[in-house]
Short mmCIF file of C-alpha atoms in Angstrom, two decimals:
data_model
loop_
_atom_site.label_atom_id
_atom_site.label_comp_id
_atom_site.label_asym_id
_atom_site.label_seq_id
_atom_site.Cartn_x
_atom_site.Cartn_y
_atom_site.Cartn_z
CA MET A 1 11.30 31.51 -1.53
CA LYS A 2 9.49 27.34 -0.16
CA LYS A 3 7.58 26.24 -2.56
CA LYS A 4 3.96 25.55 -0.25
CA ILE A 5 2.72 21.67 -1.46
CA LEU A 6 -0.29 20.26 -0.89
CA ILE A 7 -0.45 17.39 -0.94
CA ARG A 8 -4.33 15.31 -0.46
CA ILE A 9 -4.55 11.23 0.71
CA GLY A 10 -7.88 9.78 2.30
CA SER A 11 -6.54 8.76 6.04
CA LEU A 12 -3.20 7.42 7.75
CA ARG A 13 -4.43 4.06 8.16
CA HIS A 14 -2.28 1.33 8.02
CA GLY A 15 -2.44 0.45 4.19
CA GLY A 16 1.18 0.55 2.23
CA ALA A 17 0.88 3.57 0.32
CA GLU A 18 0.04 5.88 3.37
CA LYS A 19 3.08 4.50 4.93
CA VAL A 20 5.10 5.20 1.65
CA LEU A 21 3.81 8.74 2.35
CA VAL A 22 4.63 9.39 6.09
CA THR A 23 8.29 7.46 4.68
CA PHE A 24 8.52 9.89 2.64
CA LEU A 25 7.77 12.80 4.82
CA LYS A 26 9.61 12.42 6.97
CA ASN A 27 13.04 12.31 4.68
CA LEU A 28 12.27 15.86 3.80
CA PRO A 29 14.86 19.03 4.15
CA LYS A 30 12.40 20.61 5.92
CA ASP A 31 13.65 24.16 5.24
CA LYS A 32 12.64 23.63 1.86
CA TYR A 33 9.85 23.10 1.41
CA GLU A 34 5.84 24.03 2.61
CA ILE A 35 3.44 21.63 2.73
CA ASP A 36 0.26 21.13 4.28
CA LEU A 37 -1.15 18.18 4.08
CA LEU A 38 -5.04 17.25 4.17
CA LEU A 39 -7.00 13.75 5.01
CA ASN A 40 -10.42 13.23 4.26
CA LEU A 41 -10.21 12.11 7.55
CA HIS A 42 -7.75 12.16 10.00
CA SER A 43 -6.86 9.61 11.97
CA GLY A 44 -5.14 6.62 11.73
CA LYS A 45 -1.78 4.90 12.70
CA TYR A 46 0.82 7.05 10.66
CA LEU A 47 -0.50 10.48 12.07
CA LYS A 48 1.73 10.44 14.63
CA GLU A 49 4.78 9.84 12.26
CA VAL A 50 4.72 12.86 10.57
CA PRO A 51 7.02 15.44 10.78
CA SER A 52 5.78 18.41 12.85
CA TRP A 53 7.09 20.89 11.05
CA VAL A 54 4.26 19.24 8.24
CA ASN A 55 0.78 20.92 8.60
CA ILE A 56 -2.49 18.55 9.14
CA LEU A 57 -5.62 19.57 7.76
CA TYR A 58 -9.24 17.63 7.48
CA LEU A 59 -12.09 17.82 6.73
CA ASN A 60 -14.19 15.27 9.15
CA LYS A 61 -12.06 13.55 12.69
CA GLY A 62 -12.96 10.05 14.33
CA GLU A 63 -11.75 7.22 13.05
CA MET A 64 -13.58 5.24 10.33
CA ILE A 65 -16.66 3.42 10.13
CA THR A 66 -16.86 0.21 8.84
CA THR A 67 -20.23 -1.04 9.78
CA ASN A 68 -23.50 0.32 9.40
CA ARG A 69 -24.99 0.42 12.90
CA ILE A 70 -28.63 2.97 13.43
CA GLN A 71 -26.12 4.73 16.19
CA ASP A 72 -23.55 6.02 13.03
CA LEU A 73 -25.33 6.47 10.20
CA PRO A 74 -26.19 10.07 11.06
CA VAL A 75 -21.83 10.38 11.92
CA LYS A 76 -21.68 8.50 8.47
CA ALA A 77 -24.09 10.03 6.02
CA PHE A 78 -22.57 13.58 7.11
CA ARG A 79 -18.93 12.63 6.42
CA VAL A 80 -20.19 11.90 3.00
CA LEU A 81 -22.70 14.54 2.41
CA TYR A 82 -20.10 16.76 3.36
CA GLN A 83 -16.94 15.40 0.99
CA LYS A 84 -19.35 15.20 -1.31
CA ILE A 85 -19.66 18.03 -0.88
CA LEU A 86 -16.69 20.14 -0.99
CA LYS A 87 -15.39 17.85 -4.15
CA MET A 88 -18.73 19.24 -6.28
CA PHE A 89 -17.16 23.08 -4.98
CA PRO A 90 -13.77 23.37 -5.45
CA GLN A 91 -14.14 26.73 -4.00
CA ILE A 92 -15.70 26.08 -0.94
CA LEU A 93 -12.57 23.60 0.60
CA TYR A 94 -10.23 26.40 -0.80
CA GLN A 95 -11.92 29.47 0.73
CA PHE A 96 -12.48 28.39 4.03
CA ILE A 97 -11.16 25.19 5.21
CA LEU A 98 -7.33 25.74 2.81
CA LYS A 99 -7.54 30.09 3.83
CA GLY A 100 -7.49 31.34 0.33
CA LYS A 101 -3.70 29.59 -0.03
CA LYS A 102 -2.15 29.83 -2.71
CA TYR A 103 0.08 26.89 -3.62
CA ASP A 104 2.96 26.09 -6.50
CA ILE A 105 2.37 21.96 -6.60
CA GLU A 106 -1.14 19.85 -5.64
CA PHE A 107 -0.03 15.95 -5.26
CA ALA A 108 -2.71 12.97 -5.22
CA ALA A 109 -1.05 10.81 -2.88
CA ILE A 110 -3.74 7.72 -4.67
CA HIS A 111 -4.84 7.54 -7.68
CA GLY A 112 -8.45 8.31 -5.02
CA MET A 113 -7.87 12.06 -5.49
CA ARG A 114 -7.49 12.68 -8.70
CA ASP A 115 -11.06 14.32 -9.37
CA GLU A 116 -10.53 16.11 -6.44
CA ILE A 117 -6.57 17.76 -7.44
CA LEU A 118 -6.88 18.16 -11.65
CA ASN A 119 -10.55 20.01 -9.79
CA SER A 120 -8.50 22.35 -7.65
CA PRO A 121 -9.62 25.52 -8.51
CA LEU A 122 -5.50 26.82 -8.55
CA LYS A 123 -5.27 26.65 -12.43
CA PHE A 124 -1.44 28.19 -12.14
CA SER A 125 -0.18 24.96 -9.72
CA LYS A 126 1.54 21.99 -10.77
CA LYS A 127 -0.52 18.60 -10.43
CA LEU A 128 1.31 15.48 -9.08
CA ILE A 129 -0.34 12.62 -9.04
CA TRP A 130 0.70 9.02 -6.93
CA ILE A 131 -0.64 5.44 -8.13
CA HIS A 132 0.12 2.01 -6.72
CA ASN A 133 -1.94 0.63 -7.52
CA ASP A 134 -2.97 -2.11 -11.54
CA LEU A 135 -5.98 0.23 -12.30
CA LYS A 136 -6.42 -2.26 -15.53
CA LYS A 137 -7.46 -5.22 -12.40
CA THR A 138 -11.21 -6.42 -12.44
CA GLU A 139 -11.74 -4.88 -9.76
CA PHE A 140 -10.87 -1.33 -11.23
CA HIS A 141 -13.69 -1.91 -13.67
CA ASN A 142 -14.42 0.87 -13.15
CA TYR A 143 -11.19 3.26 -15.20
CA THR A 144 -12.20 2.82 -18.75
CA ASP A 145 -8.93 3.82 -21.71
CA LYS A 146 -11.48 7.68 -21.25
CA GLU A 147 -11.26 7.77 -17.66
CA PHE A 148 -7.52 6.30 -18.02
CA ARG A 149 -7.19 9.57 -20.47
CA LYS A 150 -8.11 12.18 -17.59
CA PHE A 151 -4.95 11.44 -15.46
CA PHE A 152 -2.99 12.94 -17.54
CA GLY A 153 -4.00 16.17 -17.27
CA PHE A 154 -1.79 15.86 -14.06
CA ASP A 155 1.74 17.46 -15.62
CA LYS A 156 3.76 14.52 -13.39
CA ILE A 157 2.29 10.83 -13.32
CA MET A 158 4.20 8.33 -10.93
CA VAL A 159 3.98 4.61 -10.59
CA ILE A 160 5.63 1.99 -9.42
CA SER A 161 5.33 -0.69 -11.15
CA GLU A 162 6.79 -0.82 -14.69
CA LYS A 163 3.37 -2.90 -15.63
CA ILE A 164 1.44 0.28 -14.11
CA LYS A 165 4.49 2.67 -16.35
CA GLN A 166 3.34 0.22 -19.55
CA ASP A 167 -0.70 0.53 -18.99
CA PHE A 168 -0.03 4.45 -18.98
CA GLU A 169 2.22 3.79 -22.00
CA THR A 170 -0.44 2.23 -23.72
CA ILE A 171 -2.73 4.47 -23.48
CA ALA A 172 -0.71 7.47 -24.01
CA ILE A 173 -1.47 9.83 -27.19
CA THR A 174 1.29 11.74 -27.84
CA GLU A 175 5.28 11.72 -26.74
CA GLU A 176 5.19 15.17 -24.32
CA GLU A 177 1.95 12.90 -22.15
CA LYS A 178 4.67 9.15 -22.48
CA ASP A 179 6.78 11.66 -20.68
CA LYS A 180 4.53 12.33 -17.51
CA ILE A 181 5.28 9.35 -16.84
CA VAL A 182 7.50 8.47 -14.25
CA ARG A 183 8.69 5.28 -12.40
CA ILE A 184 9.40 5.64 -9.07
CA TYR A 185 11.08 2.20 -6.55
CA ASN A 186 8.22 2.75 -3.43
CA PRO A 187 11.17 4.84 -0.01
CA LEU A 188 11.76 2.01 1.94
CA ASP A 189 14.01 2.55 4.74
CA THR A 190 15.68 -1.08 4.74
CA LYS A 191 17.97 -0.40 7.76
CA GLU A 192 15.14 0.75 9.94
CA ILE A 193 13.59 -2.68 9.05
CA LEU A 194 16.37 -4.37 10.06
CA SER A 195 16.97 -1.92 12.97
CA LYS A 196 13.28 -2.76 14.09
CA SER A 197 13.49 -6.82 12.99
CA LYS A 198 15.68 -7.36 16.52
CA LEU A 199 13.34 -6.37 18.42
CA GLU A 200 11.13 -8.15 21.49
CA LEU A 201 8.21 -10.18 20.29
CA LYS A 202 5.19 -9.67 21.65
CA ASN A 203 2.17 -11.42 22.25
CA TYR A 204 2.66 -14.14 20.47
CA ASN A 205 4.67 -17.58 20.24
CA PHE A 206 6.10 -19.11 17.37
CA ASP A 207 6.10 -23.51 17.63
CA LYS A 208 8.89 -24.90 17.01
CA ARG A 209 6.69 -28.46 16.07
CA ALA A 210 5.05 -26.34 12.67
CA LYS A 211 5.86 -24.01 9.97
CA THR A 212 4.73 -20.79 10.12
CA PHE A 213 3.63 -18.66 7.40
CA VAL A 214 3.49 -15.08 7.92
CA SER A 215 2.01 -12.59 5.66
CA VAL A 216 1.33 -8.80 6.32
CA GLY A 217 -1.66 -6.37 5.31
CA THR A 218 -4.98 -4.13 5.46
CA VAL A 219 -8.09 -7.06 5.74
CA PHE A 220 -10.46 -5.94 3.43
CA PRO A 221 -10.81 -8.56 -0.35
CA GLN A 222 -7.61 -7.14 -2.20
CA LYS A 223 -4.92 -9.08 0.70
CA GLY A 224 -6.76 -12.79 -0.62
CA PHE A 225 -6.82 -13.50 3.31
CA ASP A 226 -9.89 -15.74 2.31
CA ARG A 227 -8.78 -17.94 -0.03
CA LEU A 228 -5.22 -18.68 2.28
CA LEU A 229 -7.80 -19.23 4.58
CA LYS A 230 -9.16 -22.18 2.84
CA ALA A 231 -6.07 -23.25 1.50
CA HIS A 232 -4.91 -23.74 4.57
CA LYS A 233 -8.29 -25.79 5.55
CA ARG A 234 -6.89 -28.05 2.28
CA LEU A 235 -3.15 -29.06 3.83
CA LEU A 236 -4.13 -29.59 6.85
CA TYR A 237 -7.03 -32.01 6.59
CA GLU A 238 -3.87 -33.77 4.07
CA GLY A 239 -2.34 -34.09 6.96
CA LEU A 240 0.45 -30.91 6.25
CA ASN A 241 0.92 -29.41 10.01
CA HIS A 242 1.69 -26.07 10.09
CA LYS A 243 0.52 -22.11 11.40
CA ILE A 244 -1.55 -19.14 10.07
CA LEU A 245 -0.26 -15.78 11.22
CA ILE A 246 -1.71 -12.56 9.70
CA LEU A 247 -0.95 -9.05 11.10
CA GLY A 248 -3.24 -6.55 9.87
CA ASP A 249 -6.59 -4.38 10.55
CA GLY A 250 -9.44 -3.39 8.06
CA TYR A 251 -13.29 -3.19 7.68
CA ASP A 252 -13.09 -6.97 6.45
CA PHE A 253 -11.73 -8.27 10.23
CA GLU A 254 -14.86 -9.41 11.44
CA ASN A 255 -15.64 -11.47 8.53
CA LEU A 256 -11.83 -13.56 8.28
CA LYS A 257 -12.63 -14.24 11.51
CA ASN A 258 -15.95 -15.31 10.72
CA LEU A 259 -14.29 -17.47 7.94
CA LYS A 260 -11.58 -18.96 10.57
CA LYS A 261 -14.00 -19.92 13.08
CA GLU A 262 -16.37 -21.35 9.84
CA LEU A 263 -12.73 -24.09 8.95
CA GLY A 264 -12.95 -25.16 12.21
CA VAL A 265 -9.31 -23.26 12.83
CA ALA A 266 -9.30 -21.59 15.87
CA GLY A 267 -5.97 -23.44 16.73
CA THR A 268 -3.90 -22.71 14.06
CA VAL A 269 -4.25 -19.48 12.77
CA THR A 270 -3.73 -15.94 14.20
CA LEU A 271 -4.82 -13.15 13.56
CA LEU A 272 -2.81 -10.58 15.76
CA GLY A 273 -4.38 -7.14 14.68
CA PHE A 274 -1.96 -4.31 13.48
CA THR A 275 0.81 -4.14 14.73
CA ASP A 276 3.11 -0.93 14.51
CA ASN A 277 6.25 -3.27 13.90
CA PRO A 278 5.50 -6.73 11.94
CA TYR A 279 8.94 -6.86 11.69
CA PRO A 280 10.08 -9.52 14.49
CA TYR A 281 7.10 -12.12 13.46
CA PHE A 282 9.03 -11.67 10.06
CA LYS A 283 12.29 -12.48 10.99
CA LYS A 284 10.70 -15.19 12.83
CA ALA A 285 8.22 -16.40 10.44
CA ASP A 286 9.67 -20.27 8.79
CA PHE A 287 7.93 -18.28 5.10
CA TYR A 288 6.12 -14.48 3.85
CA ILE A 289 2.88 -15.36 1.69
CA LEU A 290 1.30 -13.04 -0.36
CA SER A 291 -2.32 -13.86 -0.91
CA SER A 292 -3.61 -10.17 -2.52
CA ARG A 293 -6.38 -10.50 -5.77
CA TYR A 294 -4.30 -7.68 -6.85
CA GLU A 295 -2.18 -5.71 -5.75
CA GLY A 296 -0.02 -2.04 -7.90
CA PHE A 297 3.47 -3.00 -6.49
CA PRO A 298 3.27 -4.47 -2.79
CA THR A 299 5.78 -3.01 -0.66
CA VAL A 300 5.72 -5.16 1.83
CA LEU A 301 7.96 -7.99 -0.48
CA PHE A 302 10.00 -5.71 -0.88
CA GLU A 303 10.27 -5.83 2.98
CA ALA A 304 10.83 -9.82 3.36
CA ILE A 305 13.21 -9.48 0.64
CA THR A 306 15.49 -7.35 2.89
CA LEU A 307 14.51 -9.74 5.48
CA LYS A 308 15.61 -12.45 3.23
CA LYS A 309 12.77 -14.49 4.14
CA LYS A 310 11.53 -17.48 2.06
CA ILE A 311 8.24 -16.19 -0.23
CA ILE A 312 5.21 -17.36 -2.12
CA ALA A 313 3.83 -14.33 -4.02
CA THR A 314 0.19 -15.06 -5.97
CA ASP A 315 1.40 -13.40 -9.70
CA VAL A 316 -0.33 -10.12 -9.63
CA SER A 317 1.40 -6.62 -10.26
CA GLY A 318 4.77 -5.76 -9.32
CA VAL A 319 5.41 -9.77 -8.72
CA ARG A 320 7.31 -9.96 -10.81
CA GLU A 321 9.50 -7.55 -11.30
CA MET A 322 10.15 -8.08 -7.71
CA LEU A 323 11.11 -11.51 -7.72
CA GLU A 324 12.84 -11.36 -10.71
CA GLU A 325 11.15 -13.38 -12.10
CA GLY A 326 10.93 -16.49 -9.59
CA LYS A 327 13.94 -15.81 -8.72
CA LEU A 328 14.08 -14.58 -5.60
CA GLY A 329 10.83 -16.23 -4.21
CA LEU A 330 8.14 -18.22 -5.76
CA ILE A 331 5.65 -17.26 -8.18
CA VAL A 332 1.60 -19.24 -7.59
CA ASP A 333 -0.99 -18.96 -9.61
CA ASN A 334 -3.79 -15.41 -8.64
CA SER A 335 -6.40 -18.74 -7.25
CA GLU A 336 -6.77 -20.49 -3.96
CA ASN A 337 -5.45 -23.26 -5.65
CA GLY A 338 -2.11 -21.33 -6.45
CA ILE A 339 -0.79 -20.31 -3.09
CA TYR A 340 -2.21 -24.36 -2.23
CA GLU A 341 0.25 -25.37 -4.52
CA GLY A 342 2.31 -22.75 -3.36
CA MET A 343 2.85 -23.99 0.57
CA LYS A 344 2.37 -27.57 0.17
CA LYS A 345 6.14 -27.42 -1.97
CA ALA A 346 6.99 -25.44 1.08
CA LEU A 347 5.73 -27.99 3.47
CA GLN A 348 7.10 -30.34 1.68
CA ASN A 349 10.44 -29.58 1.50
CA ASP A 350 11.05 -28.28 -2.25
CA PRO A 351 14.77 -27.60 -3.12
CA ILE A 352 13.39 -24.52 -5.11
CA PHE A 353 12.70 -22.85 -1.31
CA ASP A 354 17.48 -22.83 -0.96
CA THR A 355 17.65 -22.23 -4.34
CA TYR A 356 15.34 -18.88 -2.81
CA THR A 357 17.91 -17.97 0.01
CA GLU A 358 20.90 -18.70 -1.95
CA SER A 359 19.05 -15.64 -4.13
CA LEU A 360 18.88 -13.09 -1.63
CA ILE A 361 22.11 -13.99 0.02
CA ASN A 362 23.92 -12.63 -2.86
CA TYR A 363 21.01 -10.10 -3.56
CA ASN A 364 21.57 -6.26 -4.23
CA MET A 365 18.75 -3.93 -3.25
CA PRO A 366 17.46 -1.78 -6.25
CA PHE A 367 16.03 0.43 -4.95
CA ASP A 368 17.64 2.79 -1.96
CA LEU A 369 15.35 4.75 0.56
CA GLU A 370 17.10 8.29 0.00
CA ASN A 371 17.47 6.94 -4.25
CA SER A 372 13.88 7.57 -4.09
CA VAL A 373 13.50 11.22 -2.04
CA LYS A 374 15.61 12.03 -4.53
CA ILE A 375 14.08 11.39 -8.10
CA ILE A 376 10.57 12.38 -6.20
CA THR A 377 12.34 16.04 -5.43
CA GLU A 378 13.90 16.10 -8.39
CA ILE A 379 10.09 16.17 -10.22
CA ILE A 380 9.20 18.44 -6.57
CA ASP A 381 11.29 20.97 -8.34
CA THR A 382 12.23 20.80 -11.98
CA ILE A 383 7.99 20.52 -12.38
#
């Protein structure tokens, strides 16, 4: 008999957790599980990649509303109120939207779905959660020790880095709670990355006279693109010619466009928006730069490692683990100045980047798509 699984996530927009979830679903055996994927908002670039055998349900339909335009406010308010009511009275959700279905496993695909799963009226289902962020960072200031303790209501807590695992182990009281925590590398299809990187570049021409730094991510403050642009401006002022290419979209996109204009860097910074295949840009660029203020385990770095790129990354959760304490790329201070100093080294042809290239050539990936999927399915099968 197939195991019945409910998976919850906000939407399938172009974020790391969303991409990882869809990669996982695409590599599951379809004859083994019966999966309902419940979205708060039926939107996102990855919707089309969800396997046809996965049943997609949703609370609201339409694109995410990121503005406060008067004409958008009624829809925005309705969505918030509707989701709040269903969160307060989960019996309504389970009876009318989920049609009274009984699930063997309820799975929160992101930490933000913690309470929705823990408050499920299905008391006998096994509960699973996937943590993609470093919740100890100040940006998640509401995650006090008391809030952390709530996660131990799950039967298994899957985390994506050693740092996050240690944070949870520190809060754990018993050995049984520690046993709930398991670190799993995000499923990443390296063959697909290498194959897609060979496809044709669209709507961007690389300048052979200037080194290009590429960065990929959802455009919101976490990713630190504002700091990247400010560091870029400082380097240009010092006469260090180069280009910045940012791939991604998000609610902060207009603010970033305005900052680009304010700094007067329209000729050297390109905001290309979202692309479903960033890998040819990775491949062609001189450097990959991660300017994030915080992360859980930035999968994008493994993509850059797969393509043997010279990497500069801020010292956020997961980076030291991924770059082997600086053996595979330059780790800089988590600040605008750190980004500036790292880029300056790159532009001044610091020989340390040659050592990174040599290390990457001989590097064996510590993660494997098949292995990651196998570990998660073993948890699902034995939980």
